[in-house]
Short mmCIF file of C-alpha atoms in Angstrom, two decimals:
data_model
loop_
_atom_site.label_atom_id
_atom_site.label_comp_id
_atom_site.label_asym_id
_atom_site.label_seq_id
_atom_site.Cartn_x
_atom_site.Cartn_y
_atom_site.Cartn_z
CA MET J 1 -22.28 16.66 -43.25
CA ARG J 2 -22.31 17.42 -46.95
CA LYS J 3 -24.19 20.73 -46.46
CA LEU J 4 -21.82 21.51 -43.55
CA GLY J 5 -18.88 21.01 -45.98
CA ILE J 6 -20.39 23.27 -48.54
CA PHE J 7 -21.20 25.96 -45.84
CA VAL J 8 -17.58 25.94 -44.67
CA LEU J 9 -16.23 25.97 -48.06
CA SER J 10 -18.49 28.89 -49.05
CA PHE J 11 -17.33 30.97 -46.21
CA ILE J 12 -13.66 30.21 -46.89
CA LEU J 13 -14.27 31.43 -50.25
CA ILE J 14 -15.84 34.66 -48.83
CA ILE J 15 -12.83 35.15 -46.55
CA SER J 16 -10.26 34.61 -49.42
CA VAL J 17 -11.93 37.14 -51.87
CA ALA J 18 -12.70 39.67 -48.85
CA GLN J 19 -9.02 39.85 -47.98
CA ALA J 20 -8.44 41.26 -51.44
CA GLN J 21 -11.45 43.46 -51.24
CA THR J 22 -9.80 46.56 -49.68
CA LYS J 23 -7.15 46.79 -52.36
CA ALA J 24 -9.69 46.01 -55.07
CA ASP J 25 -12.13 48.81 -53.64
CA SER J 26 -9.31 51.21 -53.67
CA ALA J 27 -8.58 50.36 -57.30
CA ALA J 28 -12.27 50.44 -58.30
CA LYS J 29 -12.49 53.96 -56.76
CA ALA J 30 -9.52 55.00 -58.87
CA LEU J 31 -11.26 53.79 -61.91
CA THR J 32 -14.23 55.86 -61.46
CA LYS J 33 -12.18 59.05 -61.31
CA SER J 34 -10.64 58.39 -64.82
CA ASP J 35 -11.56 60.82 -67.61
CA THR J 36 -12.99 58.01 -69.80
CA THR J 37 -13.86 54.40 -69.51
CA ALA J 38 -11.52 53.52 -72.41
CA LYS J 39 -8.61 54.72 -70.21
CA VAL J 40 -9.89 52.79 -67.31
CA VAL J 41 -9.80 49.65 -69.34
CA ALA J 42 -6.39 50.08 -70.81
CA LYS J 43 -4.87 50.69 -67.33
CA ALA J 44 -6.69 48.22 -65.20
CA ASP J 45 -7.16 44.74 -66.55
CA SER J 46 -6.15 43.47 -63.08
CA VAL J 47 -5.62 44.71 -59.66
CA VAL J 48 -2.24 43.94 -58.33
CA ALA J 49 -0.31 44.34 -55.06
CA PRO J 50 1.52 47.64 -54.90
CA ALA J 51 4.75 46.07 -53.40
CA GLY J 52 6.33 42.81 -53.13
CA PRO J 53 5.94 39.93 -55.56
CA ARG J 54 3.60 40.98 -58.38
CA HIS J 55 0.68 38.60 -58.56
CA THR J 56 -2.98 39.11 -59.21
CA LEU J 57 -5.26 39.62 -56.17
CA ASP J 58 -8.37 40.48 -58.17
CA LYS J 59 -9.26 41.40 -61.69
CA ILE J 60 -11.87 43.39 -63.57
CA ALA J 61 -14.46 40.98 -64.84
CA ALA J 62 -16.45 43.60 -66.63
CA VAL J 63 -16.90 47.39 -66.93
CA VAL J 64 -20.17 49.16 -67.46
CA GLY J 65 -19.93 52.95 -68.15
CA ASN J 66 -17.14 53.95 -65.71
CA ALA J 67 -18.07 51.39 -63.08
CA PRO J 68 -15.90 48.20 -62.86
CA ILE J 69 -17.18 44.72 -61.74
CA LEU J 70 -14.67 42.75 -59.81
CA GLN J 71 -14.09 38.99 -60.05
CA SER J 72 -14.43 39.02 -56.27
CA ASP J 73 -17.89 40.56 -56.60
CA ILE J 74 -18.87 37.44 -58.52
CA GLU J 75 -17.04 35.06 -56.23
CA THR J 76 -18.73 36.49 -53.16
CA GLN J 77 -22.11 36.01 -54.56
CA TYR J 78 -21.30 32.57 -55.80
CA ALA J 79 -20.25 31.74 -52.28
CA ARG J 80 -23.64 32.83 -50.96
CA TYR J 81 -25.24 30.55 -53.58
CA LEU J 82 -23.26 27.63 -52.35
CA VAL J 83 -24.05 28.54 -48.69
CA GLU J 84 -27.77 28.14 -49.51
CA GLY J 85 -26.96 24.45 -50.39
CA ASN J 86 -27.05 24.69 -54.11
CA GLN J 87 -24.80 22.58 -56.33
CA PRO J 88 -21.68 24.04 -57.92
CA SER J 89 -22.13 25.30 -61.43
CA GLY J 90 -20.14 27.51 -63.70
CA ASP J 91 -23.33 28.77 -65.38
CA VAL J 92 -24.29 30.38 -62.12
CA LYS J 93 -21.32 32.69 -62.36
CA CYS J 94 -22.47 33.78 -65.93
CA LYS J 95 -25.89 34.56 -64.26
CA ILE J 96 -24.40 36.39 -61.44
CA LEU J 97 -22.32 38.67 -63.85
CA GLN J 98 -25.46 39.33 -65.87
CA SER J 99 -27.20 40.33 -62.62
CA LEU J 100 -24.30 42.73 -61.74
CA LEU J 101 -24.25 44.32 -65.29
CA THR J 102 -27.98 44.94 -64.98
CA GLN J 103 -27.57 46.40 -61.50
CA LYS J 104 -24.74 48.74 -62.75
CA LEU J 105 -26.69 49.95 -65.61
CA LEU J 106 -29.79 50.68 -63.63
CA ALA J 107 -27.78 52.35 -60.89
CA GLN J 108 -26.10 54.65 -63.35
CA GLN J 109 -29.38 55.77 -64.85
CA ALA J 110 -30.82 56.22 -61.34
CA ALA J 111 -28.06 58.70 -60.51
CA ILE J 112 -28.94 60.61 -63.66
CA ASP J 113 -32.70 60.59 -62.79
CA SER J 114 -31.89 61.55 -58.99
CA ILE J 115 -33.38 58.30 -57.80
CA ASP J 116 -31.95 57.24 -54.47
CA VAL J 117 -32.91 55.22 -51.33
CA LYS J 118 -32.95 56.41 -47.69
CA ASP J 119 -30.03 55.44 -45.41
CA ASP J 120 -32.49 53.87 -42.90
CA GLU J 121 -34.01 51.66 -45.68
CA VAL J 122 -30.49 50.38 -46.52
CA ASP J 123 -29.60 49.76 -42.88
CA ALA J 124 -32.72 47.73 -42.31
CA ASN J 125 -32.04 45.64 -45.42
CA VAL J 126 -28.50 44.98 -44.30
CA ASP J 127 -29.70 44.00 -40.78
CA ARG J 128 -32.14 41.68 -42.28
CA ARG J 129 -29.49 39.93 -44.42
CA MET J 130 -27.11 39.76 -41.44
CA ARG J 131 -29.81 38.05 -39.26
CA GLU J 132 -30.36 35.51 -42.00
CA MET J 133 -26.70 34.76 -42.31
CA THR J 134 -26.20 34.71 -38.48
CA GLN J 135 -29.01 32.13 -38.16
CA ARG J 136 -27.62 29.88 -41.02
CA ALA J 137 -24.07 29.99 -39.34
CA GLY J 138 -25.49 29.10 -35.93
CA GLY J 139 -24.75 32.31 -34.03
CA GLN J 140 -22.81 35.57 -34.37
CA GLU J 141 -19.60 34.05 -33.00
CA LYS J 142 -19.55 31.37 -35.60
CA LEU J 143 -20.31 33.75 -38.32
CA GLU J 144 -17.57 36.13 -37.31
CA GLY J 145 -15.14 33.15 -37.33
CA PHE J 146 -16.13 32.26 -40.75
CA LEU J 147 -15.95 35.69 -42.00
CA GLY J 148 -12.62 36.47 -40.23
CA ARG J 149 -14.01 39.89 -39.16
CA SER J 150 -16.64 41.24 -36.92
CA VAL J 151 -20.24 41.46 -38.08
CA ILE J 152 -20.08 45.24 -37.84
CA GLN J 153 -17.05 45.31 -40.20
CA TYR J 154 -18.72 43.01 -42.60
CA LYS J 155 -21.95 45.18 -42.68
CA ASP J 156 -19.84 48.19 -43.49
CA GLU J 157 -18.23 46.25 -46.35
CA ILE J 158 -21.48 45.07 -47.94
CA ARG J 159 -23.54 48.23 -47.35
CA PRO J 160 -22.49 50.00 -50.61
CA ASP J 161 -23.38 47.00 -52.72
CA VAL J 162 -26.67 46.49 -50.78
CA LYS J 163 -27.49 50.26 -51.52
CA GLU J 164 -26.71 49.91 -55.24
CA GLN J 165 -29.10 46.81 -55.40
CA MET J 166 -31.85 48.78 -53.84
CA VAL J 167 -31.37 51.81 -56.03
CA ALA J 168 -31.32 49.47 -59.16
CA GLN J 169 -34.62 47.93 -58.05
CA LYS J 170 -36.12 51.41 -57.44
CA MET J 171 -35.01 52.40 -60.93
CA GLN J 172 -36.65 49.40 -62.59
CA GLN J 173 -39.84 50.26 -60.73
CA HIS J 174 -39.56 53.82 -62.02
CA ILE J 175 -39.34 52.47 -65.55
CA THR J 176 -42.65 50.65 -65.49
CA GLU J 177 -44.40 52.69 -62.89
CA LYS J 178 -46.93 54.27 -65.39
CA LEU J 179 -47.42 50.94 -67.11
CA ASN J 180 -51.09 49.53 -67.22
CA VAL J 181 -53.14 47.10 -69.15
CA THR J 182 -56.51 47.62 -70.61
CA PRO J 183 -59.14 44.99 -71.43
CA GLN J 184 -58.20 45.41 -74.98
CA ASP J 185 -54.51 44.67 -74.10
CA VAL J 186 -55.57 41.42 -72.31
CA LYS J 187 -57.73 40.39 -75.34
CA LYS J 188 -54.95 41.06 -77.64
CA TYR J 189 -52.35 39.13 -75.41
CA PHE J 190 -54.90 36.18 -75.24
CA GLU J 191 -55.24 36.17 -78.97
CA THR J 192 -51.46 35.99 -79.58
CA LEU J 193 -51.24 32.77 -77.45
CA PRO J 194 -51.13 29.59 -79.63
CA LYS J 195 -54.32 27.75 -79.16
CA ASP J 196 -52.53 24.50 -78.66
CA SER J 197 -50.45 25.74 -75.87
CA LEU J 198 -53.02 27.75 -73.87
CA PRO J 199 -52.15 27.65 -70.05
CA SER J 200 -54.07 25.06 -67.95
CA PHE J 201 -55.60 25.98 -64.62
CA ASN J 202 -56.17 23.30 -61.88
CA LYS J 203 -59.31 23.14 -60.00
CA GLU J 204 -59.74 26.25 -57.96
CA VAL J 205 -61.94 27.04 -54.91
CA GLU J 206 -63.07 29.98 -52.93
CA VAL J 207 -62.84 29.04 -49.28
CA GLY J 208 -63.81 30.94 -46.04
CA GLU J 209 -62.77 30.05 -42.52
CA ILE J 210 -63.88 31.11 -39.04
CA VAL J 211 -60.89 30.18 -36.74
CA PHE J 212 -61.04 29.42 -33.13
CA GLN J 213 -57.64 29.57 -31.43
CA PRO J 214 -57.12 28.05 -28.05
CA GLN J 215 -56.64 30.78 -25.46
CA LEU J 216 -54.88 30.17 -22.05
CA ASN J 217 -56.61 31.63 -18.98
CA LYS J 218 -54.83 33.85 -16.48
CA GLU J 219 -53.86 30.80 -14.33
CA GLU J 220 -52.37 28.96 -17.25
CA LYS J 221 -50.43 31.95 -18.45
CA GLU J 222 -48.90 32.77 -15.12
CA LEU J 223 -46.50 29.88 -15.26
CA TYR J 224 -44.84 31.37 -18.37
CA ARG J 225 -44.80 34.94 -17.17
CA GLU J 226 -43.03 33.83 -13.99
CA LYS J 227 -40.42 31.99 -16.17
CA ALA J 228 -39.81 35.22 -18.11
CA GLU J 229 -39.61 37.25 -14.81
CA ALA J 230 -37.01 34.85 -13.46
CA LEU J 231 -34.82 35.21 -16.51
CA ARG J 232 -35.00 39.00 -16.23
CA GLU J 233 -34.00 38.86 -12.69
CA ARG J 234 -30.95 36.68 -13.57
CA VAL J 235 -29.85 39.33 -16.13
CA LYS J 236 -30.35 42.17 -13.53
CA LYS J 237 -28.13 40.15 -11.17
CA GLY J 238 -25.30 40.17 -13.66
CA GLU J 239 -25.73 37.12 -15.91
CA ASP J 240 -25.07 37.50 -19.57
CA PHE J 241 -28.27 38.42 -21.57
CA GLY J 242 -26.91 36.83 -24.87
CA THR J 243 -26.07 33.49 -23.03
CA LEU J 244 -29.54 33.31 -21.40
CA ALA J 245 -31.24 34.20 -24.82
CA ARG J 246 -29.34 31.36 -26.45
CA LEU J 247 -30.26 28.95 -23.83
CA TYR J 248 -33.93 29.85 -22.99
CA SER J 249 -35.44 32.21 -25.74
CA GLN J 250 -38.00 30.58 -27.97
CA ASP J 251 -37.66 32.90 -30.85
CA PRO J 252 -35.86 30.84 -33.39
CA GLY J 253 -34.82 33.74 -35.59
CA SER J 254 -32.84 35.63 -32.75
CA ALA J 255 -32.11 33.11 -30.17
CA PRO J 256 -28.88 31.73 -31.78
CA ASP J 257 -27.62 35.25 -31.99
CA GLY J 258 -28.04 35.90 -28.29
CA GLY J 259 -31.47 37.40 -28.82
CA ASP J 260 -30.24 40.11 -31.17
CA ALA J 261 -33.18 41.36 -33.32
CA GLY J 262 -31.14 43.87 -35.26
CA PHE J 263 -32.34 47.38 -36.13
CA GLY J 264 -36.07 48.11 -36.66
CA ASP J 265 -38.48 50.91 -37.00
CA ARG J 266 -41.87 51.33 -35.69
CA THR J 267 -43.44 48.98 -38.37
CA THR J 268 -40.83 46.12 -37.71
CA TRP J 269 -42.34 44.42 -34.71
CA VAL J 270 -45.80 43.77 -33.17
CA LYS J 271 -47.11 46.88 -31.30
CA GLU J 272 -46.38 45.58 -27.75
CA PHE J 273 -42.89 45.00 -28.63
CA THR J 274 -42.49 48.40 -30.48
CA ALA J 275 -44.08 50.38 -27.64
CA ASN J 276 -41.37 48.85 -25.21
CA ALA J 277 -38.52 49.27 -27.63
CA PHE J 278 -39.02 52.92 -28.40
CA ARG J 279 -39.54 54.20 -24.95
CA LEU J 280 -36.22 52.96 -23.53
CA LYS J 281 -32.63 54.53 -23.77
CA ALA J 282 -29.62 52.63 -24.84
CA GLY J 283 -28.69 50.01 -22.19
CA GLU J 284 -32.10 50.05 -20.58
CA MET J 285 -34.15 46.85 -20.02
CA SER J 286 -37.93 46.55 -20.33
CA PRO J 287 -40.26 44.83 -17.78
CA VAL J 288 -41.83 41.57 -18.98
CA PHE J 289 -44.71 42.17 -21.29
CA GLU J 290 -47.20 40.02 -23.17
CA SER J 291 -47.85 39.81 -26.93
CA PRO J 292 -51.04 37.85 -27.41
CA GLU J 293 -49.73 36.50 -30.72
CA TYR J 294 -46.43 35.20 -29.38
CA GLY J 295 -46.01 35.18 -25.55
CA PHE J 296 -43.96 36.93 -22.94
CA PHE J 297 -40.95 39.22 -23.74
CA PHE J 298 -38.50 41.33 -22.25
CA LEU J 299 -35.99 43.34 -24.25
CA GLN J 300 -32.91 45.46 -23.90
CA VAL J 301 -32.18 48.43 -26.27
CA ILE J 302 -28.66 48.31 -27.55
CA GLU J 303 -28.46 51.44 -29.74
CA ARG J 304 -30.89 54.22 -30.80
CA ARG J 305 -30.37 55.75 -34.31
CA GLY J 306 -32.87 58.27 -35.47
CA GLU J 307 -36.21 56.51 -36.01
CA GLN J 308 -34.55 53.01 -35.63
CA VAL J 309 -33.72 51.05 -32.57
CA HIS J 310 -31.47 48.11 -32.12
CA VAL J 311 -32.64 45.56 -29.63
CA ARG J 312 -32.17 42.07 -28.12
CA HIS J 313 -34.95 40.13 -26.38
CA ILE J 314 -35.95 36.88 -24.88
CA LEU J 315 -39.28 35.31 -25.66
CA ILE J 316 -41.03 32.59 -23.61
CA MET J 317 -43.96 31.10 -25.60
CA PRO J 318 -46.83 29.52 -23.73
CA VAL J 319 -47.76 25.99 -24.72
CA VAL J 320 -51.40 25.22 -25.55
CA THR J 321 -53.07 23.00 -23.07
CA GLN J 322 -55.63 20.45 -23.73
CA ALA J 323 -58.15 22.35 -21.56
CA SER J 324 -57.70 25.43 -23.88
CA LEU J 325 -58.32 23.29 -26.95
CA ASP J 326 -61.42 21.95 -25.36
CA ARG J 327 -62.65 25.48 -24.75
CA ALA J 328 -61.98 26.45 -28.32
CA LYS J 329 -64.10 23.45 -29.47
CA VAL J 330 -66.89 24.38 -27.40
CA LYS J 331 -66.97 27.93 -28.73
CA ALA J 332 -66.75 26.54 -32.28
CA ASP J 333 -69.58 24.14 -31.83
CA SER J 334 -71.75 26.93 -30.53
CA ILE J 335 -71.15 29.23 -33.51
CA TYR J 336 -71.69 26.40 -35.97
CA THR J 337 -75.08 25.66 -34.30
CA LEU J 338 -75.85 29.39 -34.43
CA LEU J 339 -75.01 29.54 -38.16
CA GLN J 340 -77.31 26.45 -38.83
CA LYS J 341 -80.20 27.75 -36.85
CA ASN J 342 -80.23 31.38 -37.78
CA LYS J 343 -79.96 31.73 -41.43
CA LYS J 344 -80.07 35.61 -41.06
CA ILE J 345 -76.45 35.55 -39.85
CA ASP J 346 -74.31 35.24 -42.95
CA PHE J 347 -70.73 33.69 -43.01
CA SER J 348 -68.82 36.85 -43.55
CA SER J 349 -70.54 38.73 -40.53
CA ALA J 350 -69.84 35.65 -38.38
CA ALA J 351 -66.19 35.63 -39.40
CA ALA J 352 -65.65 39.22 -38.81
CA TYR J 353 -67.11 38.89 -35.29
CA TYR J 354 -65.94 35.55 -34.05
CA SER J 355 -62.81 34.53 -36.01
CA ASP J 356 -59.32 34.83 -34.34
CA ASP J 357 -57.46 35.01 -37.63
CA LYS J 358 -56.47 38.48 -38.35
CA GLU J 359 -55.69 37.79 -42.01
CA THR J 360 -59.10 36.42 -42.99
CA LYS J 361 -61.53 37.88 -40.59
CA TYR J 362 -61.48 41.29 -42.11
CA ASN J 363 -61.87 39.74 -45.58
CA GLY J 364 -65.21 38.25 -44.77
CA GLY J 365 -63.38 35.09 -43.70
CA MET J 366 -62.09 34.43 -47.18
CA MET J 367 -58.63 32.98 -47.67
CA LEU J 368 -56.31 34.58 -50.14
CA ASN J 369 -54.05 32.96 -52.68
CA ALA J 370 -50.75 33.02 -50.88
CA GLU J 371 -48.89 32.76 -54.14
CA ASN J 372 -50.76 35.95 -55.79
CA VAL J 373 -51.06 38.31 -52.82
CA GLN J 374 -50.69 41.52 -54.79
CA THR J 375 -54.04 40.95 -56.67
CA ARG J 376 -55.67 39.69 -53.42
CA THR J 377 -57.51 37.02 -55.36
CA THR J 378 -59.54 34.52 -53.32
CA PHE J 379 -59.41 31.78 -56.08
CA ILE J 380 -56.98 29.14 -54.76
CA PRO J 381 -55.83 26.06 -56.77
CA THR J 382 -56.72 23.06 -54.60
CA ASP J 383 -53.14 21.77 -54.81
CA LYS J 384 -52.08 24.88 -52.93
CA LEU J 385 -54.44 24.54 -50.07
CA ASP J 386 -53.62 22.92 -46.75
CA PRO J 387 -54.12 19.19 -47.43
CA LYS J 388 -56.70 18.78 -44.78
CA VAL J 389 -58.64 22.01 -45.93
CA ALA J 390 -58.51 20.53 -49.51
CA LEU J 391 -59.84 17.19 -48.36
CA THR J 392 -62.63 18.76 -46.40
CA VAL J 393 -63.92 21.06 -49.21
CA ASP J 394 -63.75 18.40 -51.72
CA THR J 395 -66.71 16.79 -49.96
CA MET J 396 -68.70 20.08 -49.62
CA LYS J 397 -71.41 21.45 -51.69
CA ILE J 398 -71.14 25.11 -52.90
CA GLY J 399 -72.67 27.40 -50.24
CA SER J 400 -72.32 24.84 -47.45
CA ILE J 401 -70.26 25.19 -44.11
CA SER J 402 -68.31 22.37 -42.42
CA LYS J 403 -68.58 21.11 -38.87
CA PRO J 404 -65.79 22.44 -36.60
CA ASP J 405 -62.67 20.41 -36.92
CA LEU J 406 -59.15 20.63 -35.50
CA PHE J 407 -56.44 21.88 -37.95
CA THR J 408 -52.62 22.10 -37.44
CA GLU J 409 -50.73 24.95 -39.28
CA ALA J 410 -47.34 24.38 -40.86
CA ASN J 411 -45.86 26.34 -37.75
CA GLY J 412 -47.44 23.64 -35.45
CA LYS J 413 -50.21 25.89 -34.04
CA LYS J 414 -53.61 24.18 -33.69
CA SER J 415 -57.00 25.68 -33.89
CA TYR J 416 -60.59 24.71 -34.67
CA LYS J 417 -62.10 25.88 -37.97
CA ILE J 418 -65.41 26.07 -39.67
CA LEU J 419 -64.95 26.20 -43.45
CA TYR J 420 -67.28 27.73 -46.02
CA LEU J 421 -67.06 26.72 -49.74
CA LYS J 422 -68.11 29.85 -51.77
CA SER J 423 -67.33 28.53 -55.36
CA ALA J 424 -65.43 25.91 -57.25
CA THR J 425 -64.20 25.68 -60.80
CA SER J 426 -63.02 22.49 -62.64
CA ALA J 427 -59.64 22.23 -64.13
CA HIS J 428 -59.73 23.83 -67.71
CA LYS J 429 -57.89 25.58 -70.49
CA ALA J 430 -57.59 29.21 -70.18
CA ASN J 431 -60.52 31.41 -71.58
CA LEU J 432 -61.18 35.07 -71.33
CA GLU J 433 -64.57 34.67 -69.75
CA GLN J 434 -63.49 32.56 -66.88
CA ASP J 435 -59.80 33.62 -66.43
CA PHE J 436 -59.80 37.34 -67.11
CA PRO J 437 -58.04 38.29 -63.87
CA LYS J 438 -55.25 35.74 -64.32
CA LEU J 439 -54.90 36.67 -67.99
CA LYS J 440 -54.63 40.27 -67.09
CA ASP J 441 -51.77 39.47 -64.79
CA TYR J 442 -50.05 37.50 -67.55
CA ALA J 443 -50.61 40.34 -70.03
CA PHE J 444 -49.18 42.86 -67.43
CA GLU J 445 -46.07 40.79 -66.92
CA ASP J 446 -45.63 40.46 -70.63
CA LYS J 447 -46.02 44.11 -71.18
CA THR J 448 -43.60 44.88 -68.21
CA ASN J 449 -40.94 42.47 -69.67
CA LYS J 450 -41.09 44.08 -73.13
CA MET J 451 -40.75 47.53 -71.73
CA ILE J 452 -37.69 46.52 -69.49
CA ASN J 453 -36.02 44.64 -72.46
CA GLN J 454 -36.49 47.63 -74.72
CA TRP J 455 -35.01 49.92 -72.08
CA PHE J 456 -31.95 47.60 -71.78
CA ASP J 457 -31.55 47.21 -75.52
CA LYS J 458 -31.38 50.98 -75.83
CA ARG J 459 -29.10 51.61 -72.89
CA ARG J 460 -26.64 48.84 -73.90
CA LYS J 461 -26.13 50.42 -77.30
CA GLU J 462 -25.44 53.81 -75.61
CA THR J 463 -23.07 52.68 -72.92
CA PHE J 464 -19.56 51.42 -72.92
CA ILE J 465 -19.57 47.84 -71.92
CA ARG J 466 -16.53 45.51 -71.59
CA ILE J 467 -16.63 41.83 -70.59
CA ASP J 468 -13.52 39.74 -69.80
CA ARG J 469 -12.76 36.99 -72.15
CA GLU J 470 -13.48 34.40 -69.37
CA TYR J 471 -17.12 35.34 -69.59
CA GLN J 472 -17.58 36.08 -73.20
CA SER J 473 -18.56 32.41 -73.94
CA CYS J 474 -21.60 32.74 -71.63
CA ASP J 475 -24.77 32.46 -73.77
CA ILE J 476 -26.90 34.83 -71.55
CA LEU J 477 -24.18 37.61 -71.90
CA LYS J 478 -24.17 37.69 -75.73
CA LYS J 479 -26.36 40.91 -75.67
CA TRP J 480 -23.90 42.51 -73.38
CA ILE J 481 -20.80 42.20 -75.65
CA THR J 482 -20.96 45.55 -77.37
CA THR J 483 -20.28 46.24 -81.00
CA PRO J 484 -17.18 48.32 -82.10
CA THR J 485 -19.33 51.51 -82.65
CA ALA J 486 -20.81 51.10 -79.13
CA THR J 487 -17.50 51.11 -77.40
CA THR J 488 -16.80 54.76 -78.21
CA THR J 489 -19.31 55.90 -75.62
CA ALA J 490 -17.83 55.94 -72.30
CA GLN J 491 -20.85 56.98 -70.05
CA THR J 492 -24.58 56.33 -69.91
CA LYS J 493 -26.69 58.78 -71.71
CA PRO J 494 -29.90 59.99 -70.03
#
């Protein structure tokens, strides 16, 4: 109940600030047309109603260059913070303003450097955000009730800000795109670390797996195909697609929203879904089709927009049977026996040929550290492993394989696995010989942060920045409060 109260309060806050947004936006546009930012600040300390009683609807919380940041911008983001179940905190608003100041400064430089993002990228980002909000609200109708407007209207309102965020992110990437670290950089970074505060690393292991997922046979699948076909027929006879999706679809991400999956391109969904979505015209409905990974779908195209398509769908997911689990175990036992008897077959080859897990089979069966996917490291701290996997490898010798056992993933899916322990390292303090890849990541992050900080220090000195008195006591904003000499420059220099 407490989370629900926070949720309702948050959306009430969104509604209250959004009602002032239209007039605030008009004022903001007027500000950007002023000859200098100094004139902007002198004329627009607050946005007021043009007629009737004079009272403040919104105010300028800060100005960067010739771009204002409205109080309502901060309140809206703070509302989203509360929606996520976080505790109210005044310090959060300081952090939000810092983020918006950063965003404005990056976006202004991006305009100078001709850095932009494509409209379809922005649309995809907005659609993703709306799907998340819709899911949290419990459906589109409830979300629209909280917002006091349609989802389409709200998407149009947030689109400019989402685009600016994406442009700012792209600009930051541009600043550091040529940055790299050499082995000498890593050594120099390591030598600057105080010896009594070197990072400690937990025990790490390299673990391989061959996964045997239970597969339903044709007869077992037919029951679920027929269920999907029956629902499709009900839609054809006039029943509401959205209502049936809410009642029967087993896709947790779209079912509360009437099956609406938003806009997507040819890389958004699995290939079977994509093939059906992009061959239909707006309003047309696909036949029932199967995705081996998920189950039986049928979809309807709502709108086509260039290389993007807006669809809604219903998913029926088959349930694993004991018979299918038994068949998976028989197969796992036979491969385990083969590996034990035929030493010429190495584990990586067996994984590539027999494993049903697409993420590991093409990597020699080796698991990747999910918290460090960019480096594709196979070294995984034991406390980050699935508890049952960690317990199993703890009893294994390096180079050995385990007997097949039944494992249950976080999403509830069951499969039999053969595990392989390639290597293990004990918990230890960082050293160059053993931890060079990790230290390289740390050195790169350190160098990136220094470059970004230097860039911001320079741009802050060259750019007019004004922060409302309400926020001048925020510790994290001290660097953003300009000196008298800096306030004479109205626009960002290249």
